[in-house]
Tab-separated table of C-alpha atoms and ligand atoms in Angstrom:
chain	number	residue	atom	x	y	z
A	1	UNK	CA	-125.688	105.255	15.833
A	2	UNK	CA	-122.190	103.775	15.781
A	3	UNK	CA	-119.780	105.851	13.741
A	4	UNK	CA	-116.901	104.502	11.679
A	5	UNK	CA	-114.349	106.710	13.405
A	6	UNK	CA	-111.815	106.484	16.163
A	7	UNK	CA	-111.664	109.192	18.822
A	8	UNK	CA	-108.205	109.762	20.239
A	9	UNK	CA	-107.460	111.837	23.297
A	10	UNK	CA	-103.888	113.092	23.482
A	11	UNK	CA	-103.218	113.146	27.208
A	12	UNK	CA	-100.161	115.361	26.646
A	13	UNK	CA	-102.359	118.209	25.457
A	14	UNK	CA	-105.893	117.152	26.382
A	15	UNK	CA	-106.931	117.582	22.718
A	16	UNK	CA	-109.347	115.182	21.060
A	17	UNK	CA	-109.109	113.936	17.454
A	18	UNK	CA	-111.461	111.912	15.325
A	19	UNK	CA	-109.988	109.789	12.579
A	20	UNK	CA	-111.956	107.742	10.035
A	21	UNK	CA	-111.878	103.933	10.094
A	22	UNK	CA	-112.011	102.312	6.647
A	23	UNK	CA	-111.868	98.539	6.208
A	24	UNK	CA	-110.982	98.157	9.882
A	25	UNK	CA	-107.959	100.375	9.383
A	26	UNK	CA	-106.917	103.919	10.224
A	27	UNK	CA	-104.518	105.828	7.992
A	28	UNK	CA	-101.172	106.292	9.705
A	29	UNK	CA	-100.910	109.758	8.128
A	30	UNK	CA	-104.136	110.790	9.921
A	31	UNK	CA	-102.104	110.637	13.134
A	32	UNK	CA	-99.740	113.350	11.937
A	33	UNK	CA	-102.237	116.047	12.975
A	34	UNK	CA	-101.691	114.960	16.600
A	35	UNK	CA	-99.001	117.365	17.794
A	36	UNK	CA	-97.873	118.879	21.081
A	37	UNK	CA	-97.034	122.193	19.402
A	38	UNK	CA	-96.594	123.671	15.921
A	39	UNK	CA	-92.948	122.453	15.675
A	40	UNK	CA	-93.840	118.870	16.533
A	41	UNK	CA	-93.554	116.520	13.537
A	42	UNK	CA	-96.768	114.781	14.566
A	43	UNK	CA	-97.531	111.316	15.878
A	44	UNK	CA	-96.120	108.312	14.018
A	45	UNK	CA	-96.665	104.591	14.460
A	46	UNK	CA	-93.728	102.321	15.337
A	47	UNK	CA	-94.095	98.953	13.646
A	48	UNK	CA	-90.808	97.143	13.018
A	49	UNK	CA	-91.321	94.070	10.790
A	50	UNK	CA	-94.789	95.341	9.769
A	51	UNK	CA	-96.527	93.382	12.504
A	52	UNK	CA	-99.749	95.390	12.224
A	53	UNK	CA	-99.429	97.670	9.230
A	54	UNK	CA	-101.235	97.258	5.925
A	55	UNK	CA	-98.923	98.668	3.242
A	56	UNK	CA	-101.399	98.338	0.371
A	57	UNK	CA	-104.908	97.483	-0.701
A	58	UNK	CA	-104.825	94.247	-2.652
A	59	UNK	CA	-107.362	92.101	-4.509
A	60	UNK	CA	-105.028	89.198	-5.255
A	61	UNK	CA	-104.614	86.793	-2.351
A	62	UNK	CA	-106.717	86.371	0.764
A	63	UNK	CA	-105.456	84.613	3.866
A	64	UNK	CA	-107.320	83.954	7.097
A	65	UNK	CA	-104.486	82.740	9.273
A	66	UNK	CA	-106.678	81.664	12.178
A	67	UNK	CA	-108.995	79.584	10.038
A	68	UNK	CA	-106.243	78.308	7.721
A	69	UNK	CA	-107.820	79.770	4.554
A	70	UNK	CA	-105.869	80.710	1.423
A	71	UNK	CA	-107.597	81.995	-1.721
A	72	UNK	CA	-106.210	83.381	-4.982
A	73	UNK	CA	-108.649	85.915	-6.470
A	74	UNK	CA	-111.373	84.263	-4.373
A	75	UNK	CA	-110.670	80.676	-5.455
A	76	UNK	CA	-109.747	78.317	-2.564
A	77	UNK	CA	-106.232	76.916	-2.855
A	78	UNK	CA	-107.597	73.366	-2.409
A	79	UNK	CA	-109.745	73.703	-5.576
A	80	UNK	CA	-106.923	75.201	-7.605
A	81	UNK	CA	-104.514	72.474	-6.457
A	82	UNK	CA	-107.009	69.816	-7.477
A	83	UNK	CA	-108.368	71.236	-10.722
A	84	UNK	CA	-106.072	73.909	-12.122
A	85	UNK	CA	-102.584	73.985	-13.627
A	86	UNK	CA	-99.785	76.308	-12.634
A	87	UNK	CA	-100.005	78.353	-15.843
A	88	UNK	CA	-103.772	78.738	-15.521
A	89	UNK	CA	-103.310	79.826	-11.884
A	90	UNK	CA	-100.599	82.284	-12.911
A	91	UNK	CA	-103.034	83.755	-15.463
A	92	UNK	CA	-105.668	84.036	-12.736
A	93	UNK	CA	-103.255	85.844	-10.414
A	94	UNK	CA	-102.056	88.192	-13.121
A	95	UNK	CA	-105.436	88.971	-14.687
A	96	UNK	CA	-107.941	88.570	-11.869
A	97	UNK	CA	-110.120	85.993	-13.658
A	98	UNK	CA	-109.696	82.415	-14.847
A	99	UNK	CA	-108.990	82.321	-18.592
A	100	UNK	CA	-111.412	80.930	-21.166
A	101	UNK	CA	-110.142	78.347	-23.671
A	102	UNK	CA	-108.792	80.909	-26.142
A	103	UNK	CA	-107.119	83.012	-23.472
A	104	UNK	CA	-105.508	79.983	-21.862
A	105	UNK	CA	-104.269	78.625	-25.190
A	106	UNK	CA	-102.760	82.024	-26.058
A	107	UNK	CA	-101.100	82.406	-22.636
A	108	UNK	CA	-99.673	78.866	-22.747
A	109	UNK	CA	-98.398	79.488	-26.259
A	110	UNK	CA	-96.797	82.804	-25.295
A	111	UNK	CA	-95.071	81.361	-22.231
A	112	UNK	CA	-93.907	78.280	-24.122
A	113	UNK	CA	-92.419	80.393	-26.935
A	114	UNK	CA	-90.506	82.672	-24.576
A	115	UNK	CA	-88.588	79.985	-22.700
A	116	UNK	CA	-85.297	80.439	-24.583
A	117	UNK	CA	-82.722	82.744	-23.001
A	118	UNK	CA	-80.013	84.691	-24.774
A	119	UNK	CA	-76.924	82.502	-25.254
A	120	UNK	CA	-74.736	85.193	-23.670
A	121	UNK	CA	-76.286	84.319	-20.336
A	122	UNK	CA	-74.387	81.036	-20.478
A	123	UNK	CA	-71.213	83.113	-20.298
A	124	UNK	CA	-72.539	84.729	-17.145
A	125	UNK	CA	-73.192	81.327	-15.592
A	126	UNK	CA	-69.667	80.208	-16.546
A	127	UNK	CA	-68.301	83.012	-14.384
A	128	UNK	CA	-69.638	81.300	-11.259
A	129	UNK	CA	-67.658	78.720	-9.305
A	130	UNK	CA	-68.828	75.124	-9.761
A	131	UNK	CA	-70.265	75.092	-6.206
A	132	UNK	CA	-72.063	78.464	-6.347
A	133	UNK	CA	-75.500	78.280	-4.731
A	134	UNK	CA	-78.148	78.092	-7.500
A	135	UNK	CA	-80.211	80.766	-5.768
A	136	UNK	CA	-77.291	83.219	-6.017
A	137	UNK	CA	-77.034	82.345	-9.710
A	138	UNK	CA	-80.776	82.779	-10.187
A	139	UNK	CA	-80.783	86.224	-8.579
A	140	UNK	CA	-77.825	87.362	-10.703
A	141	UNK	CA	-79.182	85.860	-13.923
A	142	UNK	CA	-82.639	87.404	-13.556
A	143	UNK	CA	-81.058	90.819	-12.929
A	144	UNK	CA	-78.762	90.320	-15.934
A	145	UNK	CA	-81.690	89.208	-18.108
A	146	UNK	CA	-83.208	92.660	-17.706
A	147	UNK	CA	-80.222	94.181	-19.495
A	148	UNK	CA	-81.248	92.323	-22.674
A	149	UNK	CA	-84.577	94.144	-22.769
A	150	UNK	CA	-83.894	97.866	-22.646
A	151	UNK	CA	-87.606	98.588	-23.164
A	152	UNK	CA	-88.344	96.957	-19.789
A	153	UNK	CA	-87.337	100.232	-18.161
A	154	UNK	CA	-90.451	101.826	-19.628
A	155	UNK	CA	-92.780	100.622	-16.936
A	156	UNK	CA	-95.588	102.976	-17.947
A	157	UNK	CA	-96.119	101.007	-21.194
A	158	UNK	CA	-98.922	98.578	-20.312
A	159	UNK	CA	-98.309	96.297	-23.317
A	160	UNK	CA	-94.577	96.347	-22.639
A	161	UNK	CA	-95.175	95.318	-19.030
A	162	UNK	CA	-97.238	92.365	-20.260
A	163	UNK	CA	-94.388	91.308	-22.535
A	164	UNK	CA	-91.862	91.401	-19.717
A	165	UNK	CA	-94.206	89.470	-17.420
A	166	UNK	CA	-94.589	86.712	-20.022
A	167	UNK	CA	-90.834	86.616	-20.546
A	168	UNK	CA	-90.039	86.390	-16.843
A	169	UNK	CA	-92.599	83.644	-16.140
A	170	UNK	CA	-91.367	81.705	-19.184
A	171	UNK	CA	-87.625	82.073	-18.653
A	172	UNK	CA	-87.620	81.260	-14.933
A	173	UNK	CA	-87.615	77.515	-15.626
A	174	UNK	CA	-84.772	77.863	-18.123
A	175	UNK	CA	-82.653	80.037	-15.831
A	176	UNK	CA	-83.301	77.701	-12.891
A	177	UNK	CA	-82.481	74.549	-14.859
A	178	UNK	CA	-79.385	76.057	-16.493
A	179	UNK	CA	-78.142	77.040	-13.033
A	180	UNK	CA	-78.506	73.422	-11.955
A	181	UNK	CA	-76.798	71.998	-15.058
A	182	UNK	CA	-73.923	74.395	-14.499
A	183	UNK	CA	-73.648	73.176	-10.909
A	184	UNK	CA	-73.466	69.502	-11.874
A	185	UNK	CA	-71.283	70.146	-14.921
A	186	UNK	CA	-73.760	68.844	-17.465
A	187	UNK	CA	-74.451	70.418	-20.861
A	188	UNK	CA	-77.475	72.686	-20.891
A	189	UNK	CA	-80.699	71.035	-22.050
A	190	UNK	CA	-82.839	73.361	-24.146
A	191	UNK	CA	-86.597	73.901	-23.808
A	192	UNK	CA	-88.912	71.469	-25.570
A	193	UNK	CA	-92.043	73.276	-26.703
A	194	UNK	CA	-94.074	70.054	-26.827
A	195	UNK	CA	-93.994	69.792	-23.057
A	196	UNK	CA	-96.040	71.429	-20.323
A	197	UNK	CA	-94.438	74.145	-18.170
A	198	UNK	CA	-93.548	71.701	-15.376
A	199	UNK	CA	-92.674	68.928	-17.818
A	200	UNK	CA	-90.380	71.268	-19.697
A	201	UNK	CA	-88.638	72.228	-16.460
A	202	UNK	CA	-88.069	68.547	-15.629
A	203	UNK	CA	-86.750	68.097	-19.173
A	204	UNK	CA	-84.229	70.920	-18.830
A	205	UNK	CA	-83.179	69.637	-15.391
A	206	UNK	CA	-82.842	65.928	-16.009
A	207	UNK	CA	-82.602	65.179	-19.750
A	208	UNK	CA	-79.456	63.246	-20.596
A	209	UNK	CA	-78.893	61.250	-23.807
A	210	UNK	CA	-82.477	60.462	-24.801
A	211	UNK	CA	-83.617	62.222	-27.971
A	212	UNK	CA	-86.930	63.138	-26.364
A	213	UNK	CA	-87.378	63.487	-22.617
A	214	UNK	CA	-90.683	62.105	-21.356
A	215	UNK	CA	-91.545	63.346	-17.870
A	216	UNK	CA	-93.235	60.963	-15.469
A	217	UNK	CA	-96.866	62.235	-15.455
A	218	UNK	CA	-97.284	61.786	-11.677
A	219	UNK	CA	-94.113	63.760	-10.923
A	220	UNK	CA	-94.970	66.397	-13.539
A	221	UNK	CA	-98.396	66.878	-11.935
A	222	UNK	CA	-96.936	66.899	-8.396
A	223	UNK	CA	-94.487	69.623	-9.386
A	224	UNK	CA	-97.279	71.605	-11.032
A	225	UNK	CA	-99.352	71.384	-7.820
A	226	UNK	CA	-96.354	72.561	-5.786
A	227	UNK	CA	-96.009	75.485	-8.203
A	228	UNK	CA	-99.706	76.351	-7.700
A	229	UNK	CA	-99.293	76.274	-3.919
A	230	UNK	CA	-96.277	78.576	-4.026
A	231	UNK	CA	-97.571	81.070	-6.593
A	232	UNK	CA	-98.565	83.847	-4.203
A	233	UNK	CA	-98.945	84.521	-0.517
A	234	UNK	CA	-99.892	88.200	-0.222
A	235	UNK	CA	-97.580	90.602	1.640
A	236	UNK	CA	-94.687	88.408	2.781
A	237	UNK	CA	-91.006	89.355	2.963
A	238	UNK	CA	-90.197	88.792	-0.733
A	239	UNK	CA	-93.424	90.337	-2.035
A	240	UNK	CA	-92.755	93.336	0.125
A	241	UNK	CA	-89.281	93.511	-1.435
A	242	UNK	CA	-90.851	93.310	-4.914
A	243	UNK	CA	-93.236	96.142	-4.121
A	244	UNK	CA	-90.683	98.288	-2.277
A	245	UNK	CA	-88.021	97.972	-4.980
A	246	UNK	CA	-90.614	98.218	-7.767
A	247	UNK	CA	-91.967	101.406	-6.198
A	248	UNK	CA	-88.789	103.172	-7.354
A	249	UNK	CA	-90.010	102.371	-10.908
A	250	UNK	CA	-87.016	100.172	-11.666
A	251	UNK	CA	-87.514	97.517	-14.397
A	252	UNK	CA	-89.333	94.328	-13.293
A	253	UNK	CA	-86.241	92.104	-13.744
A	254	UNK	CA	-84.340	94.090	-11.110
A	255	UNK	CA	-87.353	94.064	-8.780
A	256	UNK	CA	-87.788	90.280	-9.237
A	257	UNK	CA	-84.062	89.817	-8.476
A	258	UNK	CA	-84.569	91.774	-5.226
A	259	UNK	CA	-87.629	89.709	-4.332
A	260	UNK	CA	-85.713	86.499	-5.065
A	261	UNK	CA	-82.902	87.707	-2.779
A	262	UNK	CA	-85.451	88.152	0.014
A	263	UNK	CA	-86.772	84.665	-0.651
A	264	UNK	CA	-83.264	83.191	-0.340
A	265	UNK	CA	-83.169	83.736	3.447
A	266	UNK	CA	-83.559	80.722	5.786
A	267	UNK	CA	-86.560	82.307	7.524
A	268	UNK	CA	-88.423	82.564	4.227
A	269	UNK	CA	-87.870	80.462	1.088
A	270	UNK	CA	-84.732	78.858	2.468
A	271	UNK	CA	-86.707	77.061	5.183
A	272	UNK	CA	-87.421	73.857	3.213
A	273	UNK	CA	-83.679	73.360	2.756
A	274	UNK	CA	-83.253	73.893	6.503
A	275	UNK	CA	-85.975	71.311	7.233
A	276	UNK	CA	-83.999	68.589	5.434
A	277	UNK	CA	-80.781	69.646	7.178
A	278	UNK	CA	-82.619	69.523	10.520
A	279	UNK	CA	-84.143	66.096	9.840
A	280	UNK	CA	-80.775	64.725	8.699
A	281	UNK	CA	-79.129	66.165	11.790
A	282	UNK	CA	-81.712	64.637	14.144
A	283	UNK	CA	-80.861	61.300	12.540
A	284	UNK	CA	-83.470	58.888	13.890
A	285	UNK	CA	-87.017	58.773	15.258
A	286	UNK	CA	-85.723	57.946	18.739
A	287	UNK	CA	-83.774	61.216	18.807
A	288	UNK	CA	-86.870	63.359	18.153
A	289	UNK	CA	-87.825	63.944	21.845
A	290	UNK	CA	-84.305	65.167	22.677
A	291	UNK	CA	-84.441	67.561	19.717
A	292	UNK	CA	-87.850	68.907	20.755
A	293	UNK	CA	-86.425	69.469	24.245
A	294	UNK	CA	-83.607	71.542	22.762
A	295	UNK	CA	-86.059	73.646	20.735
A	296	UNK	CA	-88.189	74.277	23.822
A	297	UNK	CA	-85.167	75.235	25.904
A	298	UNK	CA	-84.783	78.165	23.520
A	299	UNK	CA	-81.152	77.291	22.769
A	300	UNK	CA	-81.359	79.104	19.467
A	301	UNK	CA	-82.742	75.976	17.780
A	302	UNK	CA	-86.025	76.331	15.919
A	303	UNK	CA	-88.239	73.640	14.554
A	304	UNK	CA	-87.782	74.541	10.899
A	305	UNK	CA	-90.918	74.249	8.769
A	306	UNK	CA	-93.037	75.152	11.791
A	307	UNK	CA	-94.671	78.444	12.635
A	308	UNK	CA	-95.847	81.268	10.459
A	309	UNK	CA	-96.361	84.984	10.903
A	310	UNK	CA	-99.917	84.741	9.587
A	311	UNK	CA	-101.109	81.135	9.956
A	312	UNK	CA	-101.974	80.343	13.516
A	313	UNK	CA	-103.501	77.104	12.329
A	314	UNK	CA	-102.381	74.280	10.025
A	315	UNK	CA	-101.059	75.941	6.850
A	316	UNK	CA	-103.586	74.793	4.180
A	317	UNK	CA	-100.708	74.346	1.730
A	318	UNK	CA	-98.955	71.962	4.131
A	319	UNK	CA	-102.053	69.756	4.203
A	320	UNK	CA	-102.112	69.483	0.377
A	321	UNK	CA	-98.348	68.980	0.184
A	322	UNK	CA	-98.500	66.119	2.672
A	323	UNK	CA	-100.969	64.403	0.328
A	324	UNK	CA	-98.792	65.113	-2.727
A	325	UNK	CA	-95.819	63.627	-0.835
A	326	UNK	CA	-97.505	60.242	-0.637
A	327	UNK	CA	-98.362	60.363	-4.368
A	328	UNK	CA	-94.740	61.166	-5.242
A	329	UNK	CA	-93.361	58.453	-2.950
A	330	UNK	CA	-95.480	55.897	-4.825
A	331	UNK	CA	-93.321	56.629	-7.870
A	332	UNK	CA	-89.963	57.363	-6.255
A	333	UNK	CA	-90.129	55.171	-3.155
A	334	UNK	CA	-90.488	56.686	0.303
A	335	UNK	CA	-88.083	59.332	1.493
A	336	UNK	CA	-86.404	57.772	4.549
A	337	UNK	CA	-86.768	61.101	6.377
A	338	UNK	CA	-90.575	60.895	6.193
A	339	UNK	CA	-90.943	58.836	9.397
A	340	UNK	CA	-88.834	61.371	11.232
A	341	UNK	CA	-90.922	64.263	9.936
A	342	UNK	CA	-94.183	62.523	10.882
A	343	UNK	CA	-92.906	61.826	14.385
A	344	UNK	CA	-91.694	65.402	14.789
A	345	UNK	CA	-95.090	66.678	13.691
A	346	UNK	CA	-96.938	64.225	15.947
A	347	UNK	CA	-94.999	65.252	19.049
A	348	UNK	CA	-95.028	68.976	18.268
A	349	UNK	CA	-98.783	69.064	17.650
A	350	UNK	CA	-99.506	67.752	21.129
A	351	UNK	CA	-96.748	69.583	22.976
A	352	UNK	CA	-97.820	72.536	25.089
A	353	UNK	CA	-94.952	74.743	23.865
A	354	UNK	CA	-96.088	74.507	20.234
A	355	UNK	CA	-99.828	74.413	20.980
A	356	UNK	CA	-99.663	77.567	23.111
A	357	UNK	CA	-97.721	79.456	20.447
A	358	UNK	CA	-99.953	78.096	17.675
A	359	UNK	CA	-97.000	76.616	15.814
A	360	UNK	CA	-98.136	74.285	13.037
A	361	UNK	CA	-96.352	72.827	10.005
A	362	UNK	CA	-95.994	75.393	7.237
A	363	UNK	CA	-95.611	74.965	3.482
A	364	UNK	CA	-91.934	74.096	3.851
A	365	UNK	CA	-92.235	71.195	6.247
A	366	UNK	CA	-93.034	68.529	3.629
A	367	UNK	CA	-92.051	70.191	0.338
A	368	UNK	CA	-88.349	69.445	0.859
A	369	UNK	CA	-89.077	65.739	1.300
A	370	UNK	CA	-90.861	65.701	-2.063
A	371	UNK	CA	-88.138	67.643	-3.854
A	372	UNK	CA	-85.495	65.348	-2.419
A	373	UNK	CA	-87.408	62.242	-3.526
A	374	UNK	CA	-87.654	63.761	-7.024
A	375	UNK	CA	-83.839	64.074	-7.046
A	376	UNK	CA	-83.592	67.829	-6.710
A	377	UNK	CA	-80.505	68.705	-4.657
A	378	UNK	CA	-81.199	70.732	-1.512
A	379	UNK	CA	-79.610	73.868	-2.925
A	380	UNK	CA	-82.340	73.896	-5.575
A	381	UNK	CA	-85.238	74.040	-3.079
A	382	UNK	CA	-85.488	77.841	-2.818
A	383	UNK	CA	-85.168	78.018	-6.607
A	384	UNK	CA	-88.196	75.725	-6.882
A	385	UNK	CA	-90.045	78.187	-4.672
A	386	UNK	CA	-88.949	81.208	-6.714
A	387	UNK	CA	-90.069	79.764	-10.090
A	388	UNK	CA	-93.817	79.960	-9.410
A	389	UNK	CA	-93.613	82.879	-6.981
A	390	UNK	CA	-92.676	85.216	-9.827
A	391	UNK	CA	-96.304	85.102	-10.994
A	392	UNK	CA	-97.348	86.370	-7.553
A	393	UNK	CA	-94.604	88.991	-7.410
A	394	UNK	CA	-95.487	90.263	-10.866
A	395	UNK	CA	-99.224	90.361	-10.072
A	396	UNK	CA	-98.440	92.411	-6.975
A	397	UNK	CA	-96.115	94.655	-9.000
A	398	UNK	CA	-98.836	95.283	-11.611
A	399	UNK	CA	-101.360	96.027	-8.891
A	400	UNK	CA	-98.969	98.437	-7.182
A	401	UNK	CA	-98.274	100.335	-10.403
A	402	UNK	CA	-102.000	100.816	-10.979
A	403	UNK	CA	-102.744	101.869	-7.396
A	404	UNK	CA	-103.105	105.667	-7.121
A	405	UNK	CA	-102.380	105.435	-3.366
A	406	UNK	CA	-98.865	104.089	-3.969
A	407	UNK	CA	-95.685	106.146	-4.085
A	408	UNK	CA	-92.037	105.287	-3.651
A	409	UNK	CA	-91.777	103.182	-0.468
A	410	UNK	CA	-90.044	105.168	2.195
A	411	UNK	CA	-90.497	104.272	5.863
A	412	UNK	CA	-89.946	106.672	8.745
A	413	UNK	CA	-87.589	106.099	11.658
A	414	UNK	CA	-87.291	107.030	15.297
A	415	UNK	CA	-83.830	108.544	15.521
A	416	UNK	CA	-82.022	107.249	18.619
A	417	UNK	CA	-78.438	108.273	17.796
A	418	UNK	CA	-76.448	111.241	19.086
A	419	UNK	CA	-77.586	114.704	18.093
A	420	UNK	CA	-75.336	117.408	16.687
A	421	UNK	CA	-71.745	117.257	17.940
A	422	UNK	CA	-68.527	118.753	16.634
A	423	UNK	CA	-65.962	116.796	14.658
A	424	UNK	CA	-63.016	115.663	16.799
A	425	UNK	CA	-59.586	115.550	15.062
A	426	UNK	CA	-58.167	112.010	15.077
A	427	UNK	CA	-55.264	112.959	17.375
A	428	UNK	CA	-57.726	113.971	20.094
A	429	UNK	CA	-59.916	110.859	20.035
B	501	ACO	N1	-89.668	76.630	16.467
B	501	ACO	C1	-89.689	76.916	17.793
B	501	ACO	N2	-90.224	78.044	18.314
B	501	ACO	C2	-90.771	78.903	17.428
B	501	ACO	C3	-90.791	78.667	16.038
B	501	ACO	C4	-90.219	77.467	15.571
B	501	ACO	N3	-90.211	77.168	14.276
B	501	ACO	N4	-91.397	79.694	15.410
B	501	ACO	C5	-91.734	80.565	16.376
B	501	ACO	N5	-91.370	80.080	17.587
B	501	ACO	C6	-91.633	80.698	18.911
B	501	ACO	C7	-90.706	81.869	19.159
B	501	ACO	O1	-89.525	81.484	19.836
B	501	ACO	C8	-91.588	82.776	19.987
B	501	ACO	O2	-91.622	82.231	21.294
B	501	ACO	P1	-91.653	83.235	22.576
B	501	ACO	O3	-92.977	83.921	22.461
B	501	ACO	O4	-91.502	82.349	23.743
B	501	ACO	O5	-90.511	84.182	22.370
B	501	ACO	C9	-92.991	82.553	19.419
B	501	ACO	O6	-92.955	81.224	18.864
B	501	ACO	C10	-93.365	83.556	18.342
B	501	ACO	O7	-92.340	83.540	17.335
B	501	ACO	P2	-91.909	84.760	16.452
B	501	ACO	O8	-90.505	84.555	16.022
B	501	ACO	O9	-92.240	86.030	17.186
B	501	ACO	O10	-92.900	84.620	15.243
B	501	ACO	P3	-92.746	85.329	13.842
B	501	ACO	O11	-94.124	85.529	13.350
B	501	ACO	O12	-91.863	86.525	13.943
B	501	ACO	O13	-91.957	84.254	12.989
B	501	ACO	C11	-91.395	82.571	11.445
B	501	ACO	C12	-92.499	83.514	11.966
B	501	ACO	C13	-90.174	83.376	11.012
B	501	ACO	C14	-91.926	81.797	10.249
B	501	ACO	C15	-91.018	81.595	12.589
B	501	ACO	O14	-92.130	80.843	12.989
B	501	ACO	C16	-89.853	80.691	12.212
B	501	ACO	O15	-88.693	81.085	12.360
B	501	ACO	N6	-90.142	79.439	11.718
B	501	ACO	C17	-89.103	78.563	11.260
B	501	ACO	C18	-88.659	78.960	9.879
B	501	ACO	C19	-89.677	78.605	8.808
B	501	ACO	O16	-90.202	77.506	8.788
B	501	ACO	N7	-89.919	79.561	7.903
B	501	ACO	C20	-90.817	79.381	6.785
B	501	ACO	C21	-92.011	80.231	6.940
B	501	ACO	S1	-93.145	79.931	5.614
B	501	ACO	C22	-92.475	80.795	4.332
B	501	ACO	O17	-91.792	81.806	4.469
B	501	ACO	C23	-92.724	80.295	3.046
């Protein structure tokens, strides 16, 4: 009968070892028994960038990258995008189950009534230059927000954790919008508790002299769908940052700030901004083939918004976003860069270079076009990603804190530097 174990022969010593296989995985620490002698530290695995290492067991988000499947707590992303709202999806991520009417009403109420931020935070924003990137402001403001809630340090208080989670989800839209208003030199617009989460965000972003801001329902819904699509994506760079930093038992505001910093990078949440820059740089449909040629020549140019570490098929979020783009353009008029994007996608999808490497459009390829049509400046794109992703980060943080397998994250290294040598006085160097 087949056994769920792996037999390893160490050809250095001729010894045989049997290690258990659980969920298609062996424990890296089981390899430590494999030694050449008693002084040997034991075998390690070398896996820079976590290409083949599971760092946790998780019940939150499932991805099958080859089939293009994404599910939150078992629910397909397509169904959530069609039928759910961002706040309901955030509840699902955080609690494991969809809420009933009472639970949803309570959660929506709690989030709505926590959207105000301490007025002192406006002083913090004033310290930034007028042209400071809103993502830098978001990272700093979230970290600063934690200092207003001293009890957030007590991460073993379950109820307290819940309170901080509600606060962070609620205040993200206010922090993000205030960062924008500071950038454009407009007075801050305060939350309006009559509005939905997405509607309220649009209100704080774009309200001017009207006494009551009324969001366009199609744009409000489109933004909500984009929030659903970005809410979680299992163990990516920023989630890993959230878990790694959170594993030191720091308060969740500091861990979210670290995760947001990871998201800021152009290879992660900064990619949608890069897509627009790339499309603008290409300039016209007729210049697409020349650009593709440059990408293929490997001259350090990448087709931004293409490729994914996990999806080796069309990113299911990109498919939904493409649909949302058309719905938004019906209200805003078409983004002139759309034709360019479609042509780029058309050529790339039939080009051997991209086909062979399984490079397909990812979530960022079309989201920037939508944001731009909705009048969000490019600098705000990663902020729009961070707003909903906090519900994913916080779900992962909660899960990590409850996981008895988890400890402070602390990778190993293979030391390749010089070994012991004596200090040389500066005159003799
Ligand atoms: N354009 C051109 N070639 C690419 C691209 C791209 N966008 N992405 C990967 N490749 C090529 C690489 O050059 C490499 O080719 P080689 O085998 O000839 O060397 C091969 O495809 C594999 O690429 P890796 O870099 O090893 O793939 P990895 O899994 O490390 O990278 C990543 C994934 C970072 C997303 C990458 O595809 C990329 O840089 N894409 C553009 C940036 C982007 O859109 N990021 C957003 C990702 S989604 C998100 O974070 C929300």
